[in-house]
Short mmCIF file of C-alpha atoms in Angstrom, two decimals:
data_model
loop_
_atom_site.label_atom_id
_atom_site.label_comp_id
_atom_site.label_asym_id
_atom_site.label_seq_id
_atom_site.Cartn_x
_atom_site.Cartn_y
_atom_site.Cartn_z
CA UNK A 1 9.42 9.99 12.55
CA UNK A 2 6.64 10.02 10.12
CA UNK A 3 5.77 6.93 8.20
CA UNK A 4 3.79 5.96 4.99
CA UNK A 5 1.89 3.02 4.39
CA UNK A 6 -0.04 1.22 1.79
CA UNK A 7 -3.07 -0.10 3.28
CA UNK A 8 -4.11 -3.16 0.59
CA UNK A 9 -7.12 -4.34 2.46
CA UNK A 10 -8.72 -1.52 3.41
CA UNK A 11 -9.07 -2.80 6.81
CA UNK A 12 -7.89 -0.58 9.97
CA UNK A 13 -6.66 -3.94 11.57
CA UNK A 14 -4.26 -4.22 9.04
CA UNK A 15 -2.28 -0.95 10.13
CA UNK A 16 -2.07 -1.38 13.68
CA UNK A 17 -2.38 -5.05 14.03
CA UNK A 18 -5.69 -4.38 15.87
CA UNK A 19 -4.19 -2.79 18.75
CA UNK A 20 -5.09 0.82 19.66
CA UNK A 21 -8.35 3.08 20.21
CA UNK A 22 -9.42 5.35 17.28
CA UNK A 23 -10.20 8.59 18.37
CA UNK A 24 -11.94 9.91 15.87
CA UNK A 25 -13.92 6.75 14.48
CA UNK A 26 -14.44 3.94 13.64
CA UNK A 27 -12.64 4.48 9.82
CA UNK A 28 -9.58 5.18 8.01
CA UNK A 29 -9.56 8.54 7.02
CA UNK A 30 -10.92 9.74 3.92
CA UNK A 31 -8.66 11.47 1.14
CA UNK A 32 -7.34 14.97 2.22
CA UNK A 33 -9.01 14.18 5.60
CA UNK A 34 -6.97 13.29 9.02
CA UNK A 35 -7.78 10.44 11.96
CA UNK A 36 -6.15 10.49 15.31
CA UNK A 37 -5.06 6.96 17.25
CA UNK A 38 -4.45 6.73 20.84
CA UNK A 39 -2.39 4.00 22.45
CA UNK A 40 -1.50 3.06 25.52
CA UNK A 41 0.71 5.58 27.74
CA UNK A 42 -1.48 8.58 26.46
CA UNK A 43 0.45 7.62 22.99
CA UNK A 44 -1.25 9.20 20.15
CA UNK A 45 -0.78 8.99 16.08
CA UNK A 46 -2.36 11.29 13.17
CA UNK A 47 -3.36 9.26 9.80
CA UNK A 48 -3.68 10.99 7.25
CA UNK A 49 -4.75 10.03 3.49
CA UNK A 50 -3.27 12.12 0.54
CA UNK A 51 -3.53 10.55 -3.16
CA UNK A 52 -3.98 7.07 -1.76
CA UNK A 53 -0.98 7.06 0.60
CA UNK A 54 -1.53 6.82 4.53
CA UNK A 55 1.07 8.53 6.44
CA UNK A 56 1.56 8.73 10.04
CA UNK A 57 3.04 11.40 12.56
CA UNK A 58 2.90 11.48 15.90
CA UNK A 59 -0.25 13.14 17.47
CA UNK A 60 0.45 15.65 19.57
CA UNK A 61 2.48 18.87 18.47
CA UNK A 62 6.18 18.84 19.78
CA UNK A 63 5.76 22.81 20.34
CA UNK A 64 2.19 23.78 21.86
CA UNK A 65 1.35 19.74 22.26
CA UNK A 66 -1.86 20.02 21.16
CA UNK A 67 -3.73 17.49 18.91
CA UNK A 68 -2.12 17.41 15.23
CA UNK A 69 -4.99 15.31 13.99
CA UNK A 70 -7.33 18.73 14.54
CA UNK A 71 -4.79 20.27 12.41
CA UNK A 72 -4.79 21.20 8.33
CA UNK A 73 -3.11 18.91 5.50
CA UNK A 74 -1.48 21.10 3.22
CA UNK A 75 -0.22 20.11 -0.34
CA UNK A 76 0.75 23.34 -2.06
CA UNK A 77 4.14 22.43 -2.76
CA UNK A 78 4.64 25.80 -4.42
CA UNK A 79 4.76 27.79 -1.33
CA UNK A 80 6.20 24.96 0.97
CA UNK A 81 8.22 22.98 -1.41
CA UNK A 82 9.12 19.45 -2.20
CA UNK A 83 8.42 18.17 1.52
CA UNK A 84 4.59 17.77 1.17
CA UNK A 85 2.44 17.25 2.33
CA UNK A 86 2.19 18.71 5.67
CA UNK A 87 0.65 19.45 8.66
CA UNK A 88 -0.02 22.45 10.45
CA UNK A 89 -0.61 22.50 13.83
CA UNK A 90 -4.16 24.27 14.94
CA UNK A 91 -3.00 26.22 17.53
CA UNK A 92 0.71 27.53 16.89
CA UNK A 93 0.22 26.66 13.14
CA UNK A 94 3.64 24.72 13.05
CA UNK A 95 4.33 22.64 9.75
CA UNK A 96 5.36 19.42 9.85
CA UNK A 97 6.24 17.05 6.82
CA UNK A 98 4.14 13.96 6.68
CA UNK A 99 6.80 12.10 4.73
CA UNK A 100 9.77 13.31 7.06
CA UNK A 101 8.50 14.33 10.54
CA UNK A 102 10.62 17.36 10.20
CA UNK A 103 8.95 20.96 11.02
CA UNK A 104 9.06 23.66 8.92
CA UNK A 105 7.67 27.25 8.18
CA UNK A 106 3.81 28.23 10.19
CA UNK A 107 0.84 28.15 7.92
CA UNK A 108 -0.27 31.67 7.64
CA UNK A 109 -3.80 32.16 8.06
#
């Protein structure tokens, strides 16, 4: 399941209690950007931040299981509705809702 947060402080210790090694820096990720976690158990988590809200998803994609956090945030809610924003998968281009987890229709490139 997807999640989203609030992050008050500002401080990456605050959403993940200090536990878990950033992958791609040392930051939360800037707005419209993505960051990817990894935890223990080759666990992995994309952040994203869209219009102040941090949501999470897990990291790898369920259908190729390649990095989501390499992938593209899309908000055009005119061509994929009310369930942005998403995520689409780099290499199979597989949607998924930030807010909901659930997959949808491939980003056409």
């Amino acid at each position: 399941d997807a999640s989203r947060m609030k992050n008050p402080t500002g401080s990456t210790k605050s959403l993940n209690g200090g536990r878990g090694q950033e992958i791609t820096g040392v930051t939360l990720p800037a707005e419209g950007s993505i960051k990817g976690w990894q935890f223990g158990n080759d666990q992995t988590i994309a952040c994203a931040q869209i219009n102040d809200n941090y949501y999470g998803i897990q990291g790898s994609c369920p259908r190729c299981a390649f990095d989501l956090y390499k992938g593209t945030i899309i908000t055009d809610d005119v061509a994929f509705g009310k369930d942005v924003p998403r995520i689409a998968c780099p290499t199979c281009a597989t949607t998924f809702s930030l807010r909901t987890g659930k997959h949808g229709p491939p980003l056409k490139r």
